[in-house]
Coordinates of C-alpha atoms in Angstrom, one line a residue:
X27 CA -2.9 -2.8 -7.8
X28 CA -0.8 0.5 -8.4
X29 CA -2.4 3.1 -9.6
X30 CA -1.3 6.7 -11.7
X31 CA -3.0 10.0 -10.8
X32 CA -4.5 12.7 -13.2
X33 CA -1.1 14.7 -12.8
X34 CA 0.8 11.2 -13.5
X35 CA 1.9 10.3 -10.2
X36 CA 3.0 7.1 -9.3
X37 CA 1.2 5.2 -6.1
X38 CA 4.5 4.2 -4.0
X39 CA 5.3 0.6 -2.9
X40 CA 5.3 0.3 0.8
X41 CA 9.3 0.2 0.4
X42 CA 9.4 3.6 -1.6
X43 CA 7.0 5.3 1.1
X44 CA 9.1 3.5 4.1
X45 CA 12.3 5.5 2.8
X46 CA 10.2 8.5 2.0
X47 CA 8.4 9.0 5.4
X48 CA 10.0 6.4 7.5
X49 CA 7.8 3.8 10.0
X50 CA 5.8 5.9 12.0
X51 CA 3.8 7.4 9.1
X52 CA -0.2 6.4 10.3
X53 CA -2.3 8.5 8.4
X54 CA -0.8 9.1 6.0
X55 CA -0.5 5.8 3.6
X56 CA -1.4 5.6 0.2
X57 CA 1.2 2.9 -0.5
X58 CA 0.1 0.0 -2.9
X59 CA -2.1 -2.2 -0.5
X60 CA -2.1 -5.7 -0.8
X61 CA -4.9 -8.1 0.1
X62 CA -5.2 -11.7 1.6
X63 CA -8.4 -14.1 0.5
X64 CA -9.0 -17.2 2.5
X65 CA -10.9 -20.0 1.2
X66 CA -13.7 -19.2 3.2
X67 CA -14.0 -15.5 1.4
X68 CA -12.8 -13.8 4.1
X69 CA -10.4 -10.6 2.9
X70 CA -7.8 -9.0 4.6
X71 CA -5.2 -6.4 4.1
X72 CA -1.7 -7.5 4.8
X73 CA 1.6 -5.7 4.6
X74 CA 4.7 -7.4 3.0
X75 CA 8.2 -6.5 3.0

């Protein structure tokens, strides 16, 4: 989910924070995150695009 700050920023897409900070960027990722569920319940966090 995306979300909006107090001071009404805009969470980036992983696209928008790639062009912003580039590839490398580890710790600092607060790029929209999205998740995987498997049928067995099982969630994980996957990166597309």
């Amino acid at each position: 989910s995306r979300a909006t700050d107090t001071a009404g920023y805009i969470q980036p897409s992983r696209a928008q924070l790639v062009a912003l900070r580039g590839t490398r960027s580890i710790y600092h990722n607060n790029a929209i995150q999205t998740w995987r569920v498997g049928s067995d319940g099982e969630v994980h966090n996957v990166q597309l695009g």
